[in-house]
Amino acid sequence: MTLLGLILLPLVGAAVAWIVGRSRPTAPRFVAIVTSVAVFGLAIAALVQVLQSGDHALSATTKGMLLVLDGLSLPLVLLTGLLGVVAVTASWAMTDRPGVHHALLLALEAAVMTVFLAGDLILFYVGWEAVLIPMFFLIGGWGHENRRHAALKFFLYTFVGSVLMLAGLIVVMMTVKSTVIGAPTTAIDLATQSWLFWLVAIGMLVKIPVFPLHTWLPDAHVEAPTAGSIMLAGVLLKMGGYGLMRVAIPYAPAGFAAASPVLGAFGSAGIIYGALMAFAQVDLKRLVAYSSVAHMGFVVLGIATGTALGYAAAMLAMVSHGLVSALLFLLVGSLYERTHTREIARFGGLGARTPRWGGLFVFAALASLGLPGLSGFPGELLAMIQGFGAFGWWMVFAAIGALLGAVYNLSAVRRVVHGERAPEWDALADITRSDTIAAIVLCVGIVVIGVVPGLVLRLTDPAVTLLVRALGGGS
Amino acid sequence: MSFAQIMEFLRPMLSIGWLPAAVACSAAVAGLVADMFDAEKTGVAIVAGGLAIAALVSFGAAIIPVSASTTLITTTFGLVMTGGAFAGLACIVYLTAFLSCGTGLFSLRAGSRASAAALIGAGAAAGQVLLGASDILVLFIALELLALIAYALVASGGNDRSDEAAARYFVQGSVATGLAVLGVAVLVGLSAGASGYVELGTSLASMVPGAALLGGMLLVSALAFKLGAFPFHSWVPDAYETAPAGTAAFLAASVKAAAIGGFTLLLVRLMTIPAFLPLVMAVRIIAAASIVFGNLAALKQTSVGRMLGYSAIAQVGYVLVGAGVSPISTESVAAVFLFAATYAMGAATAFVALEFFATGEPTWDGSIGGLAGIASKHPAVSGALTVALLSMTGIPLTAGFWGKFFVFYGAAQNGLLWLVITGLVGSAISFAYYGRVIRSMYIDVSATGNEVAAEQGSDVAPRVRAWPSLIGAAVVLFAGIAPLIWGLSLVYALFAFR
């Protein structure tokens, strides 16, 4: 019931927000915040239930679908619940058709929950595609200057990836004669696995996005409204990593084993490429967008190692990136709302003018560069250590990428927060109260996971152990 | 009286396979009579009502087992099969024809609306005969009757362009008819006068390939023309663009669904005969070519009707992916029927929504760009059109997803992964043009200013009807979501041959 509620509650909230929004423009945000807080509460209730249950997993079936919650999905469900609240808070001041906006946000949350909770392949795919529709309208309806183009590009790129994934899923379903997600009872033969893995994984690799398939991301992130960017970077990208671990790898373990060096190379390339591109940007939001490519590179790297600790590192890095990128997009969005520009060169000395915003931005940049004690550090370090075990000295490249992470983050801080005060922003107001609250919630999460990463690892541990055991490996 | 008792009471009536056709035909005649007394609107309404009843009767026949001991597929007149999946698809034929007439056909000239509605009523009845035909001559006669009605409906726009399109369609259609006559003559001649599918199959099974294959190729070419598959597609965009949107809904949905049903059944019988095995590959190639060509050609269209025409070519390609499975099973025929039904619902909803825009916004020129910002003015109908377009793309939560999913699943089981991937990538491309319409309605801002158009609209337009498109969208959404809640067996219930 809890699991079904995680999907249905945001849908009901969406309907209510849309209906009340037609007559009273200020009502939808209250509906949305109440709903999203309730969904987060449900997610925590689910966490408690999972911890109490013996086998570290919950499942629920109705006639048409099977829902499962275990260590692999639980951290991401919690993340989705939290970021759902943050996204609503970030669009608190939304005046343009607020009812539809909040309804779309909640519908998006329901679709993402469906992906993370799906226990059978059809429902998984349904949720996977359903995510696109609200996101398309969010980018198109509330985005920035180039939203027309970005909305369609986002939809098409990810849709092409996911239809190939559907072809792969169809092959899986007809080979194992079951749609229930899990390690197949009869293994798919090795020759099939080698191409099947890529066919299934391509949709997920586009979503993550892995380095050569990332081209949709900067446009979509930059043009999306703040709440959309938060959900996109914080949650939607995680669907890719989750899908790899939940679906692609268990069904085609041998294909994955053959593909893992390539995946590892793509991941490392993404780390370096994302960092270099981020460093070259003149648009602050674009910089944050490219930093996502770099961070998700660590996720791919962790997964590519194929070890239990590697998967755990990927989960940790995904949760961390969810919090950090949401914080960064929240701050950039808040700055844009007050200055109507994202051009880095026009800022300067904002730390003195808007101390609260500046302090939070410095904190976010430090979290993004992977400062020990903050959430980015443990996941990315673990991924690299596991990478050394799996790929040897090639990891030097990933390490260089991690170093570059410090470069672009610190240079952004220097150019925006420190430096000469730009006279143009002398009258600039500081970050709004609602944004501050949302940012502080995220900061707390970042610190907690940074100091006690074991919290996440404890949740994921039973699931990744099962996963590795099913693959016939060990760690 | 409980629901079960009511159903028990209705059972004898529902088992009469020709009842829906009779209702539709009588309604068509009654509509013409009403038109004689200058009650044109009433005439259209009578036909629409008759079609609605026919749809309900078919629906009942599809979900109620007529008799526990006998199979659902019953043969009326010895030549037309009804019940089971046939009734399920017939229900869609009647329902989409009902939506088409339900718009009131206001985009036609006053004076020709009731006769067009009567043609649609008679055409829907012919459609039921076509899709259940179990005799090649019955198939041919129903097909020609539908073709004649289609020519007239394309011309019903009453301007030079529609006359020209109809004349072109007629000339090309005559060639296809000639091919079909030759093909039927060869096959019937070879099997010594037998024209029923079963007799045809048994007598052709022992033939040497050659003459029989020639007959089969002629027939397949003619059928490909009627379906509008590449390379016999050139009439489709013209016809869909120039026919008034309300009648185009009938052409694109009801006629297409009936033709798909009838042809699939014929192909299934033919392709189990050794002499015809080369045809299987031909069907697959036509399928892939239609998908590639239809999707790429639709990309560059600016007119919504023309775009839907080209996209229909691609959709026929998906149908042929399902029909090109060999050896074909009842599951794959059911998948094709399901796909035909979901596509027909999507296309009908899209065209009746366009009919609403065409009559409600006289300044709209039929282009995609012309729909800019229309969602803020007509949110309900824009929403219905969006649902229809998403369904035709094959996005989950709409009926179209299940149609495509089962067709591709069947093809993949048959080892046709290349065809599956072609089809899936084609679906992805299709969002580039379907999505452009959605983007235009919701994201783009109208250049002309809506208030001016609104004032003109209220003066000129008759009372336009939003409900047909809303019914269509509701059916599409319900059929898309219900299987997730009540299980996949629901999808098959209507279209399986039990």
PDB file of N, CA and C in Angstrom, chain A residues 64-111:
ATOM      1  N   GLY A  64      -2.459  -5.961 -12.289  1.00  0.00           N
ATOM      2  CA  GLY A  64      -1.726  -5.588 -13.487  1.00  0.00           C
ATOM      3  C   GLY A  64      -0.257  -5.332 -13.265  1.00  0.00           C
ATOM      4  N   MET A  65       0.162  -5.089 -12.037  1.00  0.00           N
ATOM      5  CA  MET A  65       1.561  -4.707 -11.892  1.00  0.00           C
ATOM      6  C   MET A  65       2.160  -5.178 -10.574  1.00  0.00           C
ATOM      7  N   LEU A  66       3.480  -5.223 -10.612  1.00  0.00           N
ATOM      8  CA  LEU A  66       4.235  -5.649  -9.447  1.00  0.00           C
ATOM      9  C   LEU A  66       5.164  -4.504  -9.055  1.00  0.00           C
ATOM     10  N   LEU A  67       5.109  -4.119  -7.785  1.00  0.00           N
ATOM     11  CA  LEU A  67       5.989  -3.054  -7.311  1.00  0.00           C
ATOM     12  C   LEU A  67       6.988  -3.654  -6.321  1.00  0.00           C
ATOM     13  N   VAL A  68       8.232  -3.227  -6.418  1.00  0.00           N
ATOM     14  CA  VAL A  68       9.268  -3.741  -5.533  1.00  0.00           C
ATOM     15  C   VAL A  68      10.089  -2.569  -5.010  1.00  0.00           C
ATOM     16  N   LEU A  69      10.437  -2.632  -3.749  1.00  0.00           N
ATOM     17  CA  LEU A  69      11.324  -1.626  -3.181  1.00  0.00           C
ATOM     18  C   LEU A  69      12.416  -2.361  -2.427  1.00  0.00           C
ATOM     19  N   ASP A  70      13.660  -2.172  -2.864  1.00  0.00           N
ATOM     20  CA  ASP A  70      14.758  -2.793  -2.132  1.00  0.00           C
ATOM     21  C   ASP A  70      15.919  -1.810  -2.037  1.00  0.00           C
ATOM     22  N   GLY A  71      17.065  -2.313  -1.639  1.00  0.00           N
ATOM     23  CA  GLY A  71      18.187  -1.420  -1.370  1.00  0.00           C
ATOM     24  C   GLY A  71      18.639  -0.627  -2.579  1.00  0.00           C
ATOM     25  N   LEU A  72      18.383  -1.175  -3.769  1.00  0.00           N
ATOM     26  CA  LEU A  72      18.815  -0.480  -4.970  1.00  0.00           C
ATOM     27  C   LEU A  72      17.915   0.728  -5.257  1.00  0.00           C
ATOM     28  N   SER A  73      16.628   0.566  -4.978  1.00  0.00           N
ATOM     29  CA  SER A  73      15.706   1.648  -5.317  1.00  0.00           C
ATOM     30  C   SER A  73      15.436   2.576  -4.143  1.00  0.00           C
ATOM     31  N   LEU A  74      15.598   2.063  -2.920  1.00  0.00           N
ATOM     32  CA  LEU A  74      15.206   2.858  -1.752  1.00  0.00           C
ATOM     33  C   LEU A  74      15.927   4.218  -1.673  1.00  0.00           C
ATOM     34  N   PRO A  75      17.266   4.259  -1.815  1.00  0.00           N
ATOM     35  CA  PRO A  75      17.917   5.576  -1.725  1.00  0.00           C
ATOM     36  C   PRO A  75      17.399   6.535  -2.785  1.00  0.00           C
ATOM     37  N   LEU A  76      17.094   5.983  -3.981  1.00  0.00           N
ATOM     38  CA  LEU A  76      16.636   6.847  -5.057  1.00  0.00           C
ATOM     39  C   LEU A  76      15.192   7.299  -4.840  1.00  0.00           C
ATOM     40  N   VAL A  77      14.390   6.427  -4.242  1.00  0.00           N
ATOM     41  CA  VAL A  77      13.017   6.834  -3.917  1.00  0.00           C
ATOM     42  C   VAL A  77      13.043   7.956  -2.876  1.00  0.00           C
ATOM     43  N   LEU A  78      13.898   7.805  -1.865  1.00  0.00           N
ATOM     44  CA  LEU A  78      14.029   8.862  -0.853  1.00  0.00           C
ATOM     45  C   LEU A  78      14.509  10.162  -1.496  1.00  0.00           C
ATOM     46  N   LEU A  79      15.487  10.027  -2.403  1.00  0.00           N
ATOM     47  CA  LEU A  79      16.017  11.205  -3.098  1.00  0.00           C
ATOM     48  C   LEU A  79      14.910  11.884  -3.899  1.00  0.00           C
ATOM     49  N   THR A  80      14.114  11.070  -4.617  1.00  0.00           N
ATOM     50  CA  THR A  80      13.024  11.630  -5.404  1.00  0.00           C
ATOM     51  C   THR A  80      12.037  12.370  -4.512  1.00  0.00           C
ATOM     52  N   GLY A  81      11.698  11.740  -3.371  1.00  0.00           N
ATOM     53  CA  GLY A  81      10.777  12.387  -2.455  1.00  0.00           C
ATOM     54  C   GLY A  81      11.306  13.727  -1.960  1.00  0.00           C
ATOM     55  N   LEU A  82      12.589  13.750  -1.608  1.00  0.00           N
ATOM     56  CA  LEU A  82      13.189  14.986  -1.089  1.00  0.00           C
ATOM     57  C   LEU A  82      13.242  16.052  -2.177  1.00  0.00           C
ATOM     58  N   LEU A  83      13.712  15.668  -3.360  1.00  0.00           N
ATOM     59  CA  LEU A  83      13.845  16.655  -4.422  1.00  0.00           C
ATOM     60  C   LEU A  83      12.486  17.119  -4.924  1.00  0.00           C
ATOM     61  N   GLY A  84      11.451  16.256  -4.779  1.00  0.00           N
ATOM     62  CA  GLY A  84      10.104  16.703  -5.113  1.00  0.00           C
ATOM     63  C   GLY A  84       9.729  17.908  -4.264  1.00  0.00           C
ATOM     64  N   VAL A  85      10.044  17.842  -2.979  1.00  0.00           N
ATOM     65  CA  VAL A  85       9.756  18.968  -2.084  1.00  0.00           C
ATOM     66  C   VAL A  85      10.583  20.187  -2.493  1.00  0.00           C
ATOM     67  N   VAL A  86      11.872  19.939  -2.775  1.00  0.00           N
ATOM     68  CA  VAL A  86      12.760  21.053  -3.132  1.00  0.00           C
ATOM     69  C   VAL A  86      12.278  21.726  -4.424  1.00  0.00           C
ATOM     70  N   ALA A  87      11.859  20.907  -5.399  1.00  0.00           N
ATOM     71  CA  ALA A  87      11.426  21.467  -6.676  1.00  0.00           C
ATOM     72  C   ALA A  87      10.202  22.356  -6.493  1.00  0.00           C
ATOM     73  N   VAL A  88       9.267  21.911  -5.654  1.00  0.00           N
ATOM     74  CA  VAL A  88       8.083  22.743  -5.415  1.00  0.00           C
ATOM     75  C   VAL A  88       8.493  24.040  -4.724  1.00  0.00           C
ATOM     76  N   THR A  89       9.374  23.938  -3.757  1.00  0.00           N
ATOM     77  CA  THR A  89       9.835  25.142  -3.049  1.00  0.00           C
ATOM     78  C   THR A  89      10.533  26.099  -4.003  1.00  0.00           C
ATOM     79  N   ALA A  90      11.323  25.519  -4.920  1.00  0.00           N
ATOM     80  CA  ALA A  90      12.073  26.373  -5.838  1.00  0.00           C
ATOM     81  C   ALA A  90      11.145  27.130  -6.770  1.00  0.00           C
ATOM     82  N   SER A  91       9.952  26.592  -7.011  1.00  0.00           N
ATOM     83  CA  SER A  91       9.032  27.312  -7.899  1.00  0.00           C
ATOM     84  C   SER A  91       7.896  27.938  -7.100  1.00  0.00           C
ATOM     85  N   TRP A  92       8.215  28.312  -5.861  1.00  0.00           N
ATOM     86  CA  TRP A  92       7.199  28.886  -4.971  1.00  0.00           C
ATOM     87  C   TRP A  92       6.624  30.178  -5.543  1.00  0.00           C
ATOM     88  N   ALA A  93       7.480  30.956  -6.192  1.00  0.00           N
ATOM     89  CA  ALA A  93       7.041  32.264  -6.679  1.00  0.00           C
ATOM     90  C   ALA A  93       6.492  32.196  -8.100  1.00  0.00           C
ATOM     91  N   MET A  94       6.272  30.999  -8.620  1.00  0.00           N
ATOM     92  CA  MET A  94       5.795  30.835  -9.981  1.00  0.00           C
ATOM     93  C   MET A  94       4.433  31.508 -10.181  1.00  0.00           C
ATOM     94  N   THR A  95       4.340  32.389 -11.147  1.00  0.00           N
ATOM     95  CA  THR A  95       3.061  33.061 -11.381  1.00  0.00           C
ATOM     96  C   THR A  95       2.434  32.674 -12.710  1.00  0.00           C
ATOM     97  N   ASP A  96       3.238  32.077 -13.599  1.00  0.00           N
ATOM     98  CA  ASP A  96       2.748  31.730 -14.927  1.00  0.00           C
ATOM     99  C   ASP A  96       2.069  30.360 -14.873  1.00  0.00           C
ATOM    100  N   ARG A  97       0.759  30.330 -14.984  1.00  0.00           N
ATOM    101  CA  ARG A  97      -0.016  29.075 -14.943  1.00  0.00           C
ATOM    102  C   ARG A  97       0.485  28.129 -13.840  1.00  0.00           C
ATOM    103  N   PRO A  98       0.448  28.570 -12.577  1.00  0.00           N
ATOM    104  CA  PRO A  98       1.035  27.746 -11.514  1.00  0.00           C
ATOM    105  C   PRO A  98       0.339  26.394 -11.352  1.00  0.00           C
ATOM    106  N   GLY A  99      -0.963  26.350 -11.614  1.00  0.00           N
ATOM    107  CA  GLY A  99      -1.678  25.085 -11.430  1.00  0.00           C
ATOM    108  C   GLY A  99      -1.113  23.997 -12.318  1.00  0.00           C
ATOM    109  N   VAL A 100      -0.965  24.316 -13.617  1.00  0.00           N
ATOM    110  CA  VAL A 100      -0.463  23.307 -14.554  1.00  0.00           C
ATOM    111  C   VAL A 100       0.985  22.969 -14.219  1.00  0.00           C
ATOM    112  N   HIS A 101       1.773  24.004 -13.866  1.00  0.00           N
ATOM    113  CA  HIS A 101       3.179  23.776 -13.555  1.00  0.00           C
ATOM    114  C   HIS A 101       3.342  22.784 -12.413  1.00  0.00           C
ATOM    115  N   HIS A 102       2.635  23.016 -11.326  1.00  0.00           N
ATOM    116  CA  HIS A 102       2.779  22.116 -10.181  1.00  0.00           C
ATOM    117  C   HIS A 102       2.186  20.743 -10.482  1.00  0.00           C
ATOM    118  N   ALA A 103       1.113  20.727 -11.281  1.00  0.00           N
ATOM    119  CA  ALA A 103       0.541  19.433 -11.649  1.00  0.00           C
ATOM    120  C   ALA A 103       1.561  18.614 -12.442  1.00  0.00           C
ATOM    121  N   LEU A 104       2.262  19.278 -13.369  1.00  0.00           N
ATOM    122  CA  LEU A 104       3.262  18.568 -14.167  1.00  0.00           C
ATOM    123  C   LEU A 104       4.407  18.069 -13.292  1.00  0.00           C
ATOM    124  N   LEU A 105       4.834  18.917 -12.338  1.00  0.00           N
ATOM    125  CA  LEU A 105       5.913  18.502 -11.436  1.00  0.00           C
ATOM    126  C   LEU A 105       5.520  17.249 -10.668  1.00  0.00           C
ATOM    127  N   LEU A 106       4.294  17.229 -10.152  1.00  0.00           N
ATOM    128  CA  LEU A 106       3.859  16.072  -9.367  1.00  0.00           C
ATOM    129  C   LEU A 106       3.688  14.851 -10.259  1.00  0.00           C
ATOM    130  N   ALA A 107       3.183  15.072 -11.478  1.00  0.00           N
ATOM    131  CA  ALA A 107       3.040  13.944 -12.403  1.00  0.00           C
ATOM    132  C   ALA A 107       4.411  13.368 -12.724  1.00  0.00           C
ATOM    133  N   LEU A 108       5.382  14.267 -12.886  1.00  0.00           N
ATOM    134  CA  LEU A 108       6.754  13.818 -13.145  1.00  0.00           C
ATOM    135  C   LEU A 108       7.260  12.963 -11.987  1.00  0.00           C
ATOM    136  N   GLU A 109       6.969  13.423 -10.771  1.00  0.00           N
ATOM    137  CA  GLU A 109       7.406  12.668  -9.599  1.00  0.00           C
ATOM    138  C   GLU A 109       6.772  11.275  -9.595  1.00  0.00           C
ATOM    139  N   ALA A 110       5.487  11.214  -9.943  1.00  0.00           N
ATOM    140  CA  ALA A 110       4.807   9.912  -9.970  1.00  0.00           C
ATOM    141  C   ALA A 110       5.454   8.995 -10.998  1.00  0.00           C
ATOM    142  N   ALA A 111       5.788   9.564 -12.171  1.00  0.00           N
ATOM    143  CA  ALA A 111       6.372   8.738 -13.230  1.00  0.00           C
ATOM    144  C   ALA A 111       7.739   8.217 -12.804  1.00  0.00           C
TER     145      ALA A 111
END
